[in-house]
Amino acid sequence: MVTVNGRFPGPRIVAREGDRVVVKVVSHVPNNISIHWHGIRQLQSGWADGPSYITQCPIQTNQTFVYNFTITGQRGTLFWHAHISWLRASVYGSLIVFPKHNVSYPFAKPHKEVTIMLGEWFNADSEAVIRQALQTGGGPNVSDAYTFNGFPGPLYNCSANNTYKLKVMPGKTYLLRLINAALNDELFFSIANHTFTVVEVDATYVKPFETSLLVITPGQTTNILLKTKPIAPNASFYMLARPYFTGQGTFDNTTGAGILEYETSSNSTTFTPTLPPINATNVVANFTRKLRSLASSQFPVNVPQTADKKFFFTVGLGNSPCPKNQTCQGPNGTKFSASVNNISMALPSSALLQSYFFKKSNGVYTSDFPSFPLHPFNYTGTPPNNTLVINGTKLVVLPFNASVEVVMQGTSILGAESHPLHIHGFNFYVVGEGFGNFDPNNDPKNFNLVDPVERNTVGVPSGGWVAIRFHADNPGVWFMHCHFDVHLSWGFKDGMDCVGWDTPQPEASSSTI
Ligand code: C2O
């Protein structure tokens, strides 16, 4: 199991808005690895973003890489994680950004702040799990547990002693910073007999609203205020995390649990919250529609009112042919693939940012990523006959400061499924979402251009679409991908050699050492 400084979850990083963060990563593992600072905008520090093959070659055994970036105009809950293959199963930790000195939260100061990282545990080497799946072309073995700060909790065999306990005092307000670091599962989260107030998502403040249930996709964070009961009850309360899933394959259908305990109580009973059915898409939509930017004078909304560049991206699964002399376990004897506009990303031979910077991008990537599907079909209806994806290292080039709109349309090829889409280097505004196929004539009329939620990861609804807008104000090469690692692996196959900036380019080196 790969960990950072021998800890799981990894060490927490605490900074303040405006701080410069310097992290030296030394690799003592046989794996290639790199670390991504999920949600940090990396203004003028794209080299420090971290996704392997995008902004850097992976760090090799005994090598060192120094990440150096300044946190500008951001405060809230974020996290860091390994960004190659499935190593983030165990390599992740929180990244908490406090407001500047003398700047307060837009809500009353909580009595205490607590971070809860939800994770996904495999009773196996997660690298072996994805390696086997990519070999056979089938779905990977599912995980064995969901964890609260690394602990699975009492709903699994023999794990009662490994339970995360949140001890609280009555009549106080706690700020819980929830992070979904799971690999492949969106999670419902609830606390028995308690409601809470959502105040922040993805390190942006939202209009507070009260709820007893929330939904959080991998890559998302949610801050909630939990007001404890005025008098300590003689009971404790389960906090549960269980997946939301609509796909066709198998998934880890277990429930992770932590316990909320009042310090002064005798805990005679433990209450359990009721969670919605596993496939409750309507519950998810009802929750996400409640999210609105705070849109205050101190934290205004800067959503583009018009779009210079519009993109329509289909997001979903497809397949690729089974190599000769092999039997494959994917759809109809093929291999699972994932794509955007039917393009599955072929692994570049060099990191994209480096190859651009050193003017060596010829042969590494092309800038002809399609702005819309080349072969339109009924995206949420019966799939077309040919669902084979195209492999290519294709990029979209945006002019500096363009206002950009991207409509992401889920497809029902191999089953409708949601996709938590994450964009590096940017926050974006979620201006609209809906079910079925996006209607370019009517749906934009209902876009929220007043107080849309701002975030870095958004769930493309299962069998539906989501529309986002942002200003392209951050030069660099930025990865946009589904934050389900299984879909990332099916759409971006890693594992090959990567030519770095201080290594000779292949044409210059005819001999090897
Ligand atoms: Cu949290 Cu590209 O990832």
mmCIF file of C-alpha atoms and ligand atoms in Angstrom, residues 36 38 81 83 422 424 479 481 483, ligand 1:
data_model
loop_
_atom_site.group_PDB
_atom_site.id
_atom_site.type_symbol
_atom_site.label_atom_id
_atom_site.label_comp_id
_atom_site.label_asym_id
_atom_site.label_seq_id
_atom_site.Cartn_x
_atom_site.Cartn_y
_atom_site.Cartn_z
ATOM 1 C CA HIS A 36 -2.317 16.786 -7.753
ATOM 2 C CA HIS A 38 -7.281 19.173 -6.468
ATOM 3 C CA HIS A 81 -4.208 13.021 -4.232
ATOM 4 C CA HIS A 83 -2.702 11.464 -10.074
ATOM 5 C CA HIS A 422 -13.504 17.713 -13.052
ATOM 6 C CA HIS A 424 -8.026 21.352 -13.548
ATOM 7 C CA PHE A 479 -6.820 18.141 -17.739
ATOM 8 C CA HIS A 481 -11.768 14.218 -16.920
ATOM 9 C CA HIS A 483 -13.275 11.721 -11.484
HETATM 10 CU CU1 C2O B 1 -8.843 15.202 -8.416
HETATM 11 CU CU2 C2O B 1 -7.474 15.241 -12.224
HETATM 12 O O1 C2O B 1 -8.132 15.161 -10.333
#
